[in-house]
Amino acid sequence: MKNGLIIINCIILTIGTCGGPLLTRLYFTNGGKRIWFMSFLQTAGCPIILLPLLASFLRRRRSNRNSNNAENTPKTKIFLMETPLFIASIVIGLLTGLDNYLYSYGLAYLPVSTSSLIIGTQLAFNALFAFLLVKQKFTPFSINAVVLLTVGTGILALHSDGDKPANESHKQYVIGFLMTVVAAVLYAFILPLVELTYKKARQEITFPLVLEIQMVMCVAATLFCVVGMFIVGDFKVIAKEAREFKIGGSVFYYALIVITGIIWQGFFLGAIGIVFCASSLASGVLISVLLPVTEVLAVVCFQEKFQAEKGVSLLLSLWGFVSYFYGEIKSGKKVLDKPQPPETELPILPVSDSVA
C-alpha cells in the first residue's frame, strides 16, 4: 500500500513540478500581469481533494457498519483532524500562500530555466532545516551538495543580465531573482515543518488525514492570496485581461487558468504525500531531480537562452544532487551491513515425568 502511494505521489509531483512553472510562465508571456492571481491559482485547485476524502469517508462508514451490529454502529467522523493539527495546518498554509506569491513574482520576470535553477537550491536549505527541525543527520556528501548548489546560484547571480527578457528592466529582473531565492528558502523550511507537524501530532497520521491537512493548508493559502487580490484589485481586471490575452482569447485564457490550478495542486499534493511516505528531504530531492527536466522543457517551449552560466550552474546542481544521493545510499548500506546483536537462546527446560 505504501509503495503504491509513493508511486502515485511521485507521478503527480512530476507533473506538477514540470507543468506548473511552464503554464505560469505561459500566462505571463502572453499578456497576464496579475501576480496575486497566479499565486491564488497555485492552491485554488484544492476542491479536487474532496473526491478522495469523500471516498475515504464512505469506506470508513461501510467498514464501521460491517464490523458492528446495526444498532451499535458508531457515528463515522466526517473529519479526522483534531484541533492542534488544524491550527498547525492553517499556519503552514499561510506560509505557503506567502511562498506562492514570492515564487509567482519571480516567475513573472525570470525565464523558467533560470527560475528552476534557483529553486534547485532549496535542496540545500531543505537539508539544513531538516537537520534543525527533525534532526536529519548531515554527512560529508550532503555538506558537499549544499556547497555546490550555493555556488551554482552564485554564478547565476554574477551574470544576471545574460537572459533578461527584452521588455523588462534590470531592477525588475534583480527583484524577481531575489524573490525566487527567498521563495526557495521558505519552501525548504515548509517541508520539514510539515514533517515536524506529523511527528508532533497527538493522533495517528494516515493518508486520509494527510489529505485533510493538505486541504486545510490550501484553503488557508488561497484565502491569503484572495486578500491580496482584493487589495490590488485583481478581480476588477480579470475579465478585461481575458479578452486581451494574446493567444486564443478568453476561451484559451480561462482554460489555461483551470488547467494551471489543477496542475499546481498536483505539485503540492505530491510533495506533502512524499513527506508522509518518506521524508521532507526525500521530497526536496525529488523536486530537485525534476528541475533539469523543467529547464529543458522551458528552452524547447519558450526558446529561452541557455548560456554557459546556466550550463555550469546546471552541472553544479546535478553534481550536488548526485553527491547527496550517493551519500544517502552509502548511509543506508552502512545501516544494512551493521552486524545485528545475536539472538539470545532460551535454555530448554527439562520435562518432568511426574504429574502434579
Short mmCIF file of C-alpha atoms in Angstrom, two decimals:
data_model
loop_
_atom_site.label_atom_id
_atom_site.label_comp_id
_atom_site.label_asym_id
_atom_site.label_seq_id
_atom_site.Cartn_x
_atom_site.Cartn_y
_atom_site.Cartn_z
CA MET A 1 0.00 0.00 0.00
CA LYS A 2 2.78 2.43 0.95
CA ASN A 3 4.78 1.64 -2.19
CA GLY A 4 1.70 2.31 -4.27
CA LEU A 5 1.21 5.69 -2.55
CA ILE A 6 4.86 6.58 -3.20
CA ILE A 7 4.49 5.81 -6.91
CA ILE A 8 1.25 7.80 -7.22
CA ASN A 9 2.69 10.79 -5.37
CA CYS A 10 5.86 10.69 -7.47
CA ILE A 11 3.80 10.77 -10.66
CA ILE A 12 1.61 13.71 -9.66
CA LEU A 13 4.62 15.57 -8.21
CA THR A 14 6.43 15.09 -11.54
CA ILE A 15 3.50 16.53 -13.48
CA GLY A 16 3.17 19.45 -11.08
CA THR A 17 6.88 20.28 -10.89
CA CYS A 18 7.32 20.29 -14.67
CA GLY A 19 3.93 21.63 -15.75
CA GLY A 20 3.21 24.29 -13.12
CA PRO A 21 6.10 26.68 -13.92
CA LEU A 22 5.61 26.30 -17.69
CA LEU A 23 1.89 27.15 -17.54
CA THR A 24 2.53 30.07 -15.19
CA ARG A 25 5.20 31.49 -17.48
CA LEU A 26 2.87 30.99 -20.46
CA TYR A 27 0.37 33.22 -18.69
CA PHE A 28 2.93 35.97 -18.02
CA THR A 29 4.45 35.93 -21.53
CA ASN A 30 1.09 36.36 -23.26
CA GLY A 31 -0.32 39.41 -21.52
CA GLY A 32 -1.01 38.14 -18.00
CA LYS A 33 0.16 40.54 -15.29
CA ARG A 34 -1.72 39.56 -12.13
CA ILE A 35 0.86 38.14 -9.70
CA TRP A 36 -1.58 37.68 -6.83
CA PHE A 37 -3.96 35.88 -9.19
CA MET A 38 -1.26 33.40 -10.19
CA SER A 39 -0.40 32.91 -6.51
CA PHE A 40 -4.08 32.18 -5.86
CA LEU A 41 -4.20 29.56 -8.64
CA GLN A 42 -1.37 27.54 -7.13
CA THR A 43 -3.66 26.32 -4.34
CA ALA A 44 -7.14 27.14 -5.69
CA GLY A 45 -7.44 23.63 -7.14
CA CYS A 46 -7.82 22.16 -3.65
CA PRO A 47 -11.53 21.19 -4.09
CA ILE A 48 -10.20 18.23 -6.11
CA ILE A 49 -9.07 16.75 -2.78
CA LEU A 50 -12.72 16.46 -1.73
CA LEU A 51 -13.14 13.47 -4.10
CA PRO A 52 -10.63 11.15 -2.35
CA LEU A 53 -11.79 12.49 1.03
CA LEU A 54 -15.38 11.54 0.17
CA ALA A 55 -14.25 8.09 -0.95
CA SER A 56 -12.31 7.66 2.31
CA PHE A 57 -15.33 8.70 4.39
CA LEU A 58 -17.65 6.27 2.60
CA ARG A 59 -15.13 3.44 3.03
CA ARG A 60 -14.81 4.15 6.78
CA ARG A 61 -18.57 4.26 7.21
CA ARG A 62 -19.03 0.97 5.35
CA SER A 63 -16.26 -0.62 7.41
CA ASN A 64 -17.90 0.52 10.65
CA ARG A 65 -21.23 -0.94 9.58
CA ASN A 66 -19.68 -4.27 8.63
CA SER A 67 -17.70 -4.59 11.88
CA ASN A 68 -20.55 -3.67 14.25
CA ASN A 69 -24.19 -4.51 14.73
CA ALA A 70 -26.58 -2.10 13.06
CA GLU A 71 -27.84 -0.92 16.46
CA ASN A 72 -24.34 -0.33 17.90
CA THR A 73 -22.72 1.21 14.85
CA PRO A 74 -20.72 4.29 15.98
CA LYS A 75 -21.16 7.51 14.08
CA THR A 76 -18.43 7.86 11.45
CA LYS A 77 -16.40 11.05 11.80
CA ILE A 78 -16.51 13.33 8.79
CA PHE A 79 -13.18 14.89 9.72
CA LEU A 80 -10.30 13.02 11.34
CA MET A 81 -8.25 16.11 12.17
CA GLU A 82 -8.07 17.32 15.76
CA THR A 83 -7.80 20.97 16.83
CA PRO A 84 -3.99 21.26 17.37
CA LEU A 85 -3.29 19.75 13.96
CA PHE A 86 -5.93 22.01 12.41
CA ILE A 87 -4.24 25.13 13.80
CA ALA A 88 -0.80 23.95 12.68
CA SER A 89 -2.14 23.31 9.17
CA ILE A 90 -3.54 26.85 8.98
CA VAL A 91 -0.17 28.36 9.98
CA ILE A 92 1.68 26.27 7.38
CA GLY A 93 -0.96 27.20 4.83
CA LEU A 94 -0.42 30.92 5.40
CA LEU A 95 3.32 30.43 4.93
CA THR A 96 2.56 28.52 1.73
CA GLY A 97 0.43 31.43 0.47
CA LEU A 98 3.32 33.83 1.06
CA ASP A 99 5.71 31.44 -0.70
CA ASN A 100 3.35 31.22 -3.67
CA TYR A 101 3.38 35.00 -4.02
CA LEU A 102 7.18 35.18 -3.86
CA TYR A 103 7.53 32.44 -6.46
CA SER A 104 4.92 33.94 -8.81
CA TYR A 105 6.57 37.35 -8.54
CA GLY A 106 9.90 35.84 -9.55
CA LEU A 107 8.43 33.84 -12.41
CA ALA A 108 6.77 36.98 -13.77
CA TYR A 109 10.21 38.45 -14.55
CA LEU A 110 12.52 35.43 -14.89
CA PRO A 111 12.77 32.75 -17.59
CA VAL A 112 11.60 29.34 -16.39
CA SER A 113 15.06 27.85 -16.84
CA THR A 114 16.64 30.48 -14.58
CA SER A 115 13.86 30.20 -12.01
CA SER A 116 14.21 26.41 -11.93
CA LEU A 117 17.94 26.62 -11.33
CA ILE A 118 17.38 28.98 -8.41
CA ILE A 119 14.61 26.78 -6.96
CA GLY A 120 17.11 23.92 -7.14
CA THR A 121 18.94 25.48 -4.20
CA GLN A 122 16.00 24.59 -1.95
CA LEU A 123 17.58 21.15 -1.50
CA ALA A 124 20.50 22.72 0.38
CA PHE A 125 18.20 24.75 2.63
CA ASN A 126 15.90 21.76 2.97
CA ALA A 127 18.77 19.70 4.35
CA LEU A 128 19.64 22.48 6.80
CA PHE A 129 16.08 22.94 8.08
CA ALA A 130 15.54 19.17 8.22
CA PHE A 131 18.63 18.96 10.45
CA LEU A 132 17.35 21.73 12.73
CA LEU A 133 13.69 20.70 12.91
CA VAL A 134 13.59 16.91 12.57
CA LYS A 135 17.22 16.05 13.44
CA GLN A 136 18.12 14.88 9.95
CA LYS A 137 21.74 13.69 10.01
CA PHE A 138 24.38 15.51 7.93
CA THR A 139 27.08 13.65 6.01
CA PRO A 140 30.12 14.94 4.09
CA PHE A 141 28.15 14.25 0.92
CA SER A 142 25.17 16.38 1.97
CA ILE A 143 27.51 19.20 3.00
CA ASN A 144 29.17 18.95 -0.42
CA ALA A 145 25.74 19.19 -2.06
CA VAL A 146 24.95 22.34 -0.06
CA VAL A 147 28.19 24.00 -1.22
CA LEU A 148 27.73 23.03 -4.88
CA LEU A 149 24.11 24.26 -5.04
CA THR A 150 25.06 27.54 -3.37
CA VAL A 151 27.93 28.14 -5.81
CA GLY A 152 25.64 27.35 -8.73
CA THR A 153 23.19 30.03 -7.67
CA GLY A 154 26.06 32.48 -7.13
CA ILE A 155 27.17 32.01 -10.75
CA LEU A 156 23.68 32.92 -11.94
CA ALA A 157 23.66 35.99 -9.72
CA LEU A 158 27.01 37.23 -11.08
CA HIS A 159 25.74 37.04 -14.67
CA SER A 160 22.18 38.11 -14.05
CA ASP A 161 21.68 40.19 -17.20
CA GLY A 162 22.53 37.42 -19.65
CA ASP A 163 18.99 36.11 -20.06
CA LYS A 164 16.96 39.15 -19.03
CA PRO A 165 13.85 39.41 -21.23
CA ALA A 166 13.97 42.43 -23.56
CA ASN A 167 10.80 44.05 -22.20
CA GLU A 168 11.92 44.03 -18.55
CA SER A 169 14.19 46.39 -16.65
CA HIS A 170 17.30 45.40 -14.75
CA LYS A 171 15.55 46.33 -11.50
CA GLN A 172 12.60 44.03 -12.23
CA TYR A 173 14.97 41.18 -13.07
CA VAL A 174 17.01 41.60 -9.87
CA ILE A 175 13.90 41.82 -7.68
CA GLY A 176 12.48 38.72 -9.40
CA PHE A 177 15.76 36.91 -8.80
CA LEU A 178 15.79 37.78 -5.10
CA MET A 179 12.10 36.89 -4.69
CA THR A 180 12.74 33.45 -6.18
CA VAL A 181 15.68 32.85 -3.84
CA VAL A 182 13.52 33.74 -0.82
CA ALA A 183 10.74 31.50 -2.17
CA ALA A 184 13.20 28.59 -2.39
CA VAL A 185 14.37 29.15 1.19
CA LEU A 186 10.83 29.46 2.53
CA TYR A 187 9.57 26.30 0.80
CA ALA A 188 12.67 24.45 2.01
CA PHE A 189 11.52 25.43 5.54
CA ILE A 190 7.88 24.43 4.93
CA LEU A 191 8.62 20.80 4.00
CA PRO A 192 10.48 19.93 7.25
CA LEU A 193 7.84 21.91 9.15
CA VAL A 194 5.19 19.59 7.71
CA GLU A 195 7.26 16.55 8.73
CA LEU A 196 7.67 18.01 12.23
CA THR A 197 3.90 18.50 12.41
CA TYR A 198 3.39 14.83 11.57
CA LYS A 199 5.80 13.78 14.31
CA LYS A 200 4.34 16.07 16.97
CA ALA A 201 0.72 15.24 16.18
CA ARG A 202 -1.14 13.55 19.02
CA GLN A 203 -3.01 11.28 16.64
CA GLU A 204 -2.16 8.62 14.12
CA ILE A 205 -1.14 10.09 10.75
CA THR A 206 -2.92 8.23 7.96
CA PHE A 207 -3.11 9.15 4.30
CA PRO A 208 -6.75 10.36 4.56
CA LEU A 209 -5.57 12.62 7.39
CA VAL A 210 -2.72 13.85 5.16
CA LEU A 211 -5.34 14.79 2.55
CA GLU A 212 -7.26 16.74 5.21
CA ILE A 213 -4.06 18.55 6.22
CA GLN A 214 -3.41 19.42 2.57
CA MET A 215 -6.97 20.67 2.20
CA VAL A 216 -6.72 23.00 5.21
CA MET A 217 -3.29 24.25 4.12
CA CYS A 218 -4.52 25.02 0.60
CA VAL A 219 -7.67 26.78 1.82
CA ALA A 220 -5.58 28.97 4.16
CA ALA A 221 -3.07 29.75 1.38
CA THR A 222 -5.88 30.51 -1.07
CA LEU A 223 -7.62 32.89 1.35
CA PHE A 224 -4.28 34.62 1.97
CA CYS A 225 -3.96 35.26 -1.77
CA VAL A 226 -7.62 36.29 -2.10
CA VAL A 227 -6.95 39.09 0.40
CA GLY A 228 -4.01 40.20 -1.74
CA MET A 229 -6.20 40.11 -4.87
CA PHE A 230 -8.79 42.33 -3.19
CA ILE A 231 -6.15 44.83 -2.10
CA VAL A 232 -4.60 45.24 -5.57
CA GLY A 233 -7.94 44.99 -7.40
CA ASP A 234 -7.30 41.82 -9.43
CA PHE A 235 -10.98 40.83 -9.51
CA LYS A 236 -11.84 44.02 -11.42
CA VAL A 237 -9.46 43.39 -14.33
CA ILE A 238 -9.53 39.60 -14.88
CA ALA A 239 -12.33 39.78 -17.46
CA LYS A 240 -10.51 42.51 -19.40
CA GLU A 241 -7.24 40.59 -19.23
CA ALA A 242 -9.00 37.50 -20.61
CA ARG A 243 -10.33 39.44 -23.62
CA GLU A 244 -6.89 40.90 -24.37
CA PHE A 245 -4.95 37.66 -23.92
CA LYS A 246 -2.56 37.26 -26.84
CA ILE A 247 -3.28 33.63 -27.75
CA GLY A 248 -6.75 32.11 -28.02
CA GLY A 249 -8.65 34.98 -26.40
CA SER A 250 -11.00 34.43 -23.47
CA VAL A 251 -11.63 30.73 -24.10
CA PHE A 252 -7.94 29.82 -24.03
CA TYR A 253 -7.36 32.15 -21.07
CA TYR A 254 -9.95 30.51 -18.84
CA ALA A 255 -8.91 27.01 -19.95
CA LEU A 256 -5.32 27.89 -19.04
CA ILE A 257 -6.45 29.15 -15.63
CA VAL A 258 -8.34 25.93 -14.82
CA ILE A 259 -5.55 23.63 -16.00
CA THR A 260 -2.92 25.66 -14.13
CA GLY A 261 -4.86 25.32 -10.88
CA ILE A 262 -5.18 21.55 -11.30
CA ILE A 263 -1.52 21.02 -12.22
CA TRP A 264 -0.24 23.10 -9.29
CA GLN A 265 -2.48 21.14 -6.91
CA GLY A 266 -0.72 18.01 -8.13
CA PHE A 267 2.61 19.55 -7.13
CA PHE A 268 1.55 20.38 -3.57
CA LEU A 269 -0.33 17.12 -3.03
CA GLY A 270 2.59 15.09 -4.38
CA ALA A 271 5.14 16.98 -2.25
CA ILE A 272 3.24 16.52 1.01
CA GLY A 273 2.48 12.90 0.07
CA ILE A 274 6.19 12.13 -0.31
CA VAL A 275 6.80 13.71 3.10
CA PHE A 276 4.21 11.32 4.54
CA CYS A 277 5.56 8.23 2.76
CA ALA A 278 9.28 9.00 3.16
CA SER A 279 10.63 12.33 4.49
CA SER A 280 10.79 16.05 3.78
CA LEU A 281 14.32 15.61 2.48
CA ALA A 282 13.19 12.91 0.03
CA SER A 283 10.51 15.29 -1.25
CA GLY A 284 13.09 18.05 -1.71
CA VAL A 285 15.43 15.67 -3.54
CA LEU A 286 12.75 14.57 -5.98
CA ILE A 287 11.80 18.19 -6.73
CA SER A 288 15.47 18.98 -7.40
CA VAL A 289 15.80 15.97 -9.70
CA LEU A 290 12.88 17.17 -11.82
CA LEU A 291 14.13 20.75 -12.20
CA PRO A 292 16.59 19.98 -15.04
CA VAL A 293 13.67 18.42 -16.93
CA THR A 294 11.71 21.65 -16.43
CA GLU A 295 14.68 23.68 -17.69
CA VAL A 296 14.95 21.64 -20.89
CA LEU A 297 11.20 21.92 -21.49
CA ALA A 298 11.40 25.70 -20.97
CA VAL A 299 14.18 26.02 -23.56
CA VAL A 300 12.12 23.96 -26.02
CA CYS A 301 8.72 25.60 -25.37
CA PHE A 302 9.77 29.25 -24.95
CA GLN A 303 13.05 29.30 -26.91
CA GLU A 304 14.79 30.61 -23.82
CA LYS A 305 18.52 31.26 -23.94
CA PHE A 306 20.77 28.72 -22.30
CA GLN A 307 24.13 30.43 -21.87
CA ALA A 308 27.33 28.95 -20.48
CA GLU A 309 26.50 30.27 -16.98
CA LYS A 310 23.27 28.27 -16.91
CA GLY A 311 25.12 25.20 -18.16
CA VAL A 312 27.72 25.49 -15.38
CA SER A 313 25.01 26.13 -12.80
CA LEU A 314 23.02 23.11 -14.04
CA LEU A 315 26.14 20.93 -13.93
CA LEU A 316 26.90 22.00 -10.35
CA SER A 317 23.27 21.37 -9.37
CA LEU A 318 23.35 17.86 -10.83
CA TRP A 319 26.72 17.23 -9.17
CA GLY A 320 25.26 18.35 -5.84
CA PHE A 321 22.27 16.07 -6.27
CA VAL A 322 24.43 13.06 -7.19
CA SER A 323 26.66 13.77 -4.18
CA TYR A 324 23.67 13.89 -1.86
CA PHE A 325 22.02 10.81 -3.37
CA TYR A 326 25.25 8.79 -3.21
CA GLY A 327 25.67 9.78 0.44
CA GLU A 328 22.14 8.59 1.23
CA ILE A 329 22.73 5.25 -0.49
CA LYS A 330 26.03 4.79 1.34
CA SER A 331 24.45 5.64 4.69
CA GLY A 332 21.62 3.20 4.05
CA LYS A 333 24.10 0.48 3.11
CA LYS A 334 26.04 1.02 6.34
CA VAL A 335 22.84 0.54 8.32
CA LEU A 336 22.02 -2.68 6.46
CA ASP A 337 25.59 -4.01 6.82
CA LYS A 338 25.77 -3.23 10.53
CA PRO A 339 26.00 -6.52 12.44
CA GLN A 340 22.90 -7.26 14.44
CA PRO A 341 23.21 -8.46 18.06
CA PRO A 342 22.86 -12.24 18.29
CA GLU A 343 19.54 -13.55 19.44
CA THR A 344 19.51 -14.86 22.96
CA GLU A 345 18.61 -18.54 23.05
CA LEU A 346 16.45 -19.63 25.94
CA PRO A 347 17.61 -22.77 27.72
CA ILE A 348 15.49 -25.84 27.20
CA LEU A 349 13.72 -26.67 30.41
CA PRO A 350 13.73 -30.30 31.50
CA VAL A 351 10.45 -32.13 31.22
CA SER A 352 9.35 -33.85 34.40
CA ASP A 353 7.67 -37.21 34.19
CA SER A 354 5.82 -36.60 37.43
CA VAL A 355 2.24 -35.49 37.36
CA ALA A 356 1.18 -32.86 39.84
#
